Coordinates of C-alpha atoms in Angstrom, one line a residue:
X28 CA 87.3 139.0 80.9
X29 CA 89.6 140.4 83.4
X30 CA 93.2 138.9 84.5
X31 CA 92.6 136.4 87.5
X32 CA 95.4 138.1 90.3
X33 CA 97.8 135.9 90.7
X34 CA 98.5 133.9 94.7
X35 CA 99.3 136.4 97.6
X36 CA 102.6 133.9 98.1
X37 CA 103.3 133.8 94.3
X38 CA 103.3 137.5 94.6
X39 CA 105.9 138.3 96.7
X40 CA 108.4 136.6 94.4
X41 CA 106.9 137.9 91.3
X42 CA 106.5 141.3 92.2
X43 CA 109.5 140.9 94.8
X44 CA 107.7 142.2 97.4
X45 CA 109.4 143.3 100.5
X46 CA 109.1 140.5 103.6
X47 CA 110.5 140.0 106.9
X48 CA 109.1 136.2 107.0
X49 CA 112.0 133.9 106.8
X50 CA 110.3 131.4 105.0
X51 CA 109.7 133.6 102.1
X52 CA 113.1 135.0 102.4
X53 CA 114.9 131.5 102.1
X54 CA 112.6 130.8 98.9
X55 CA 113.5 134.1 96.9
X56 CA 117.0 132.3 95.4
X57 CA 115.0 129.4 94.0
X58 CA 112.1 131.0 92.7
X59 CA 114.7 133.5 90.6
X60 CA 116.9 131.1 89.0
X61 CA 113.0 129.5 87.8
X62 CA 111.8 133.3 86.7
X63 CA 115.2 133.2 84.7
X64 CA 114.7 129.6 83.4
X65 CA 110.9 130.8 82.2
X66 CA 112.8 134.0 80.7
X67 CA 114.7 132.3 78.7
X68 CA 111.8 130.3 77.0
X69 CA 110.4 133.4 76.3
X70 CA 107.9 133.7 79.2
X71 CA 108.3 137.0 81.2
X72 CA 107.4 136.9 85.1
X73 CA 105.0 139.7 85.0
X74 CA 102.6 137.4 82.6
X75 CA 102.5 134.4 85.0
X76 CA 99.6 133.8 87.4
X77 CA 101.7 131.1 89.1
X78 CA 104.8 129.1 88.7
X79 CA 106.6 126.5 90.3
X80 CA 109.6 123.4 89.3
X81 CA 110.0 120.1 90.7
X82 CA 112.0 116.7 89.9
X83 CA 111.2 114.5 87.6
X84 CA 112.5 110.3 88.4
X85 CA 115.5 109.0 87.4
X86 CA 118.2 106.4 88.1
X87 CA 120.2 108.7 90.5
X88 CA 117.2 110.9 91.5
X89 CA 115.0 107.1 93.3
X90 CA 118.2 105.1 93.6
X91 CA 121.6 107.6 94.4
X92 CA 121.3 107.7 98.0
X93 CA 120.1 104.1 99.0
X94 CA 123.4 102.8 96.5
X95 CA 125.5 105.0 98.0
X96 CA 125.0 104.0 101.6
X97 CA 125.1 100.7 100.2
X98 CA 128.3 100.6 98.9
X99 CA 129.5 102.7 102.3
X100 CA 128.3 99.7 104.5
X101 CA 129.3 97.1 102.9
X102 CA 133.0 98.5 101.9
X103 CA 133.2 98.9 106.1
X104 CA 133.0 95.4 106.3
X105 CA 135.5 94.6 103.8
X106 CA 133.9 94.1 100.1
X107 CA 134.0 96.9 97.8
X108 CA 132.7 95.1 95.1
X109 CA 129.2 94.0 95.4
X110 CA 128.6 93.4 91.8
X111 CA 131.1 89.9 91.6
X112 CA 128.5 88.4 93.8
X113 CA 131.3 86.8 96.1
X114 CA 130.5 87.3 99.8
X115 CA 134.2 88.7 100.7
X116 CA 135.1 90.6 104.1
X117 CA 133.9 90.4 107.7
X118 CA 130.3 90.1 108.8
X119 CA 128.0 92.4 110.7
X120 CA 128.3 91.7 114.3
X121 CA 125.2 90.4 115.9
X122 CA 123.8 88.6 118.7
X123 CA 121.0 86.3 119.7
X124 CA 118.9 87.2 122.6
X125 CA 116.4 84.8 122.4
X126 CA 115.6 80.6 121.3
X127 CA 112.5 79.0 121.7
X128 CA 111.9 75.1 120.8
X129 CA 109.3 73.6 120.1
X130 CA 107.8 70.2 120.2
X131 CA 106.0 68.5 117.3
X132 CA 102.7 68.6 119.3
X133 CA 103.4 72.4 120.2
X134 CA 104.2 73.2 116.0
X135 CA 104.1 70.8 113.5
X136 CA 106.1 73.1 111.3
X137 CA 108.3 74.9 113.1
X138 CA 110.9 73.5 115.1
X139 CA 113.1 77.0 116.6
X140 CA 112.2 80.4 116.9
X141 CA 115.9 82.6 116.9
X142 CA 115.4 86.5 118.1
X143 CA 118.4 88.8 118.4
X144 CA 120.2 92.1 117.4
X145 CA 122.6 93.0 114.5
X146 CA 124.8 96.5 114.1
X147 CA 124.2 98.6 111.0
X148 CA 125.8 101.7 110.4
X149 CA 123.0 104.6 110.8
X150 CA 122.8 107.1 108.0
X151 CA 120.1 109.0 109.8
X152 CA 120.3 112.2 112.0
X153 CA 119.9 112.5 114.8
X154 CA 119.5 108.9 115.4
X155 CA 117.8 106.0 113.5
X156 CA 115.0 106.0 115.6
X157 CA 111.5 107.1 114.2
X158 CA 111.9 110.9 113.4
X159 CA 115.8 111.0 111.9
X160 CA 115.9 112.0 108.4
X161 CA 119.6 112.2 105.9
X162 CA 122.0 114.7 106.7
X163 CA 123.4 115.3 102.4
X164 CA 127.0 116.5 102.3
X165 CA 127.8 118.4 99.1
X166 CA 127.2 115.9 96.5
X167 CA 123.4 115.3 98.0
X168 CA 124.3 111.8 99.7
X169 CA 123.6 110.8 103.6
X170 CA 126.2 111.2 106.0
X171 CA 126.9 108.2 108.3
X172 CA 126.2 108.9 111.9
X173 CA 127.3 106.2 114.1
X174 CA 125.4 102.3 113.7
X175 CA 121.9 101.8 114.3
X176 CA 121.1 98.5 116.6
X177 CA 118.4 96.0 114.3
X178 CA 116.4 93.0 115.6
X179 CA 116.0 90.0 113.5
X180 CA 113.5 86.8 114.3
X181 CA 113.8 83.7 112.2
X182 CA 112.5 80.3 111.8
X183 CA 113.9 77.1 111.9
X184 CA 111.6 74.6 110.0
X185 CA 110.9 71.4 111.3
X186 CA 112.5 69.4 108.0
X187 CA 115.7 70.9 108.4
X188 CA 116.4 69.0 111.9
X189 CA 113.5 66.2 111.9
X190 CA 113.9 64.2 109.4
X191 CA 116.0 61.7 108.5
X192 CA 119.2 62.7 107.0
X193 CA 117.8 66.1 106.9
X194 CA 119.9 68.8 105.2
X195 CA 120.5 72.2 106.6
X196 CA 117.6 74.5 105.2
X197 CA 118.3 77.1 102.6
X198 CA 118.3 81.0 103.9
X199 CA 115.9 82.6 103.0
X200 CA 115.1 87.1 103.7
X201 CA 111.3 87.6 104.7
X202 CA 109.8 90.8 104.5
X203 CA 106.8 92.3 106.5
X204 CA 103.4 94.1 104.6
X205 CA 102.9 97.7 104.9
X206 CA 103.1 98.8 108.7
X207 CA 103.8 95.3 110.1
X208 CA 106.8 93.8 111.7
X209 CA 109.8 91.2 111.7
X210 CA 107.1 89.4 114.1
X211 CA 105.2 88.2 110.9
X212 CA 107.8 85.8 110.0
X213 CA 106.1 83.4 112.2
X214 CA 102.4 83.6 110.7
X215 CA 101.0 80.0 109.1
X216 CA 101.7 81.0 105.3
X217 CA 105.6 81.4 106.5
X218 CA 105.9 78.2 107.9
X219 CA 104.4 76.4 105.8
X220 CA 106.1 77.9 103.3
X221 CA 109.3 77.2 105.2
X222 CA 108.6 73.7 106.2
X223 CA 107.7 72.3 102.6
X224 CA 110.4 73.4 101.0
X225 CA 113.0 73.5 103.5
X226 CA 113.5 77.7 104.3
X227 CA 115.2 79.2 107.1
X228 CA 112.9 82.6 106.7
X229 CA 114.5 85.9 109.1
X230 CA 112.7 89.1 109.4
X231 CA 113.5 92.3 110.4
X232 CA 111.6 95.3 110.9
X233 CA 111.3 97.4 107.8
X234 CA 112.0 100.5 109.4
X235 CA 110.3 103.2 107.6
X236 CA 106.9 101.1 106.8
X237 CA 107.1 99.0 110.1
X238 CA 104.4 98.9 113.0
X239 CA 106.8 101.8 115.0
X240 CA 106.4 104.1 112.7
X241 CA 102.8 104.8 112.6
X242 CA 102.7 107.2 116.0
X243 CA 105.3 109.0 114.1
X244 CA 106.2 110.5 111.8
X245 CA 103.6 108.4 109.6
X246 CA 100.7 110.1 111.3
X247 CA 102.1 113.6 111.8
X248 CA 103.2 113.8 107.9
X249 CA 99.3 113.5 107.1
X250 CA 98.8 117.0 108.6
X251 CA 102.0 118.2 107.5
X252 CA 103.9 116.5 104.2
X253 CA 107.1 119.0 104.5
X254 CA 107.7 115.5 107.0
X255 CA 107.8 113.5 104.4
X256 CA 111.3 112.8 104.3
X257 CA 111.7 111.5 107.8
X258 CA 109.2 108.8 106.3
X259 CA 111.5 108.2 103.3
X260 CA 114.8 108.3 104.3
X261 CA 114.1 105.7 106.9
X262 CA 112.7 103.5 104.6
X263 CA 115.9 103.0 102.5
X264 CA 117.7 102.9 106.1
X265 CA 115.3 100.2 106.3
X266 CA 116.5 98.2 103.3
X267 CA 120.2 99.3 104.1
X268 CA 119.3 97.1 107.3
X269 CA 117.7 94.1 105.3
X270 CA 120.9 93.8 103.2
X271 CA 123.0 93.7 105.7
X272 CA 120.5 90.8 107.6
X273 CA 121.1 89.0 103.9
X274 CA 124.6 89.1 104.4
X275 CA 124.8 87.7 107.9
X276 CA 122.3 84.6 106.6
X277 CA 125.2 83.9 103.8
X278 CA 128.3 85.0 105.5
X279 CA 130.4 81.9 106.7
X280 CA 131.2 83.8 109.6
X281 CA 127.7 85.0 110.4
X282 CA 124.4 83.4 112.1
X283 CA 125.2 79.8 111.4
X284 CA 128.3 80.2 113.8
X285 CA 125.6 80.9 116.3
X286 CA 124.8 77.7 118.3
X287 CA 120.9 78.4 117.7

């Protein structure tokens, strides 16, 4: 029958108890403007046991940031209009590092393997490398810091150069299961998939939910989830990096000038 006391933490912004810890300190701000948010439904602070706000989903609230380093990327390379569907400006520079052939008796499917690097603007801080996480400017969007060096693998099937009268293959984006890696492009169910109906599959790590990112900060953020965002934000880096992949398969001036 008595009034359960409310959280020690709660407490101190409730009852505005006096704190030298910062952390507490920094907090005070937000948990007013929700005491004066609760006040004006008619809830007074002194009656609460515990209170707390958080974000619902929305368009802008999943999608904002991804679109808006998007529409950055791609504008630095010349089209500002994504939504025509017409592949206009320069493409992303790249470079192939690596080609292996193979005979019929070595793969039956797969006639090339292509490895290399491609340049993506980097919209992490301090780097993209496992760890970096947005820096917002005033409106709540990343800040570009400097370009972010990918990998890419891809497949040439055997169909596309074999046979007789055989027509390039199509191009085709692959993408990797949770914490895997570009380097499944090259597993059976891709190539055969490639080989019967004429694919030219590429890969590249999804940054984010890629094999490198389970030492950290995957692991790390199950002890402490304030990391959470260093998970998140490289994950839409991550798809920032697979779009710009797409646009070197389709660009006129982008892998297929490549030898390989």
């Amino acid at each position: 029958g008595k009034t359960i006391r409310a959280p020690e933490g709660f407490r101190y912004y409730r009852d505005r108890l006096p704190t030298r810890r910062a952390p507490i300190k920094r907090r005070r701000a937000h948990f007013e403007g929700i005491f004066d948010t609760l006040r004006q439904a008619g809830i007074q602070r002194s009656n609460l046991y515990l209170a707390w706000d958080f974000t619902v989903a929305s368009d802008e609230n999943i999608a904002a940031r991804v679109l808006s380093m998007r529409d950055d990327a791609f504008g630095q390379l010349g089209d500002g209009d994504l939504s025509d569907l017409t592949v206009q400006g320069h493409a992303p520079a790249f470079q192939v590092t690596q080609v292996n052939n193979f005979t019929a008796g070595e793969d039956a499917r797969i006639a090339r393997q292509v490895l290399g690097t491609f340049t993506v603007p980097c919209y992490l801080q301090p780097s993209c490398a496992a760890g970096g996480q947005f820096a917002l400017d005033p409106n709540g969007l990343p800040t570009e810091n400097g370009t972010w060096t990918a990998s890419f693998e891809c497949i040439v099937p055997r169909v596309a150069v074999d046979e007789p009268g055989a027509a390039p293959a199509r191009p085709s984006l692959y993408g990797h299961g949770l914490f895997g890696s570009a380097g499944e492009v090259h597993a059976g169910g891709q190539k055969d998939l490639a080989n019967r109906h004429g694919f030219v599959l590429c890969a590249t790590d999804q940054i984010g939910m890629s094999t490198s990112d389970l030492p950290f900060p995957t692991v790390p953020i199950l002890n402490d989830l304030s990391s959470f965002p260093k998970l998140a934000d490289r994950l839409q880096q991550g798809l920032l990096n697979e779009l710009y992949l797409g646009r070197l398969m389709i660009h006129p001036d982008g892998l297929k000038t490549d030898p390989a």
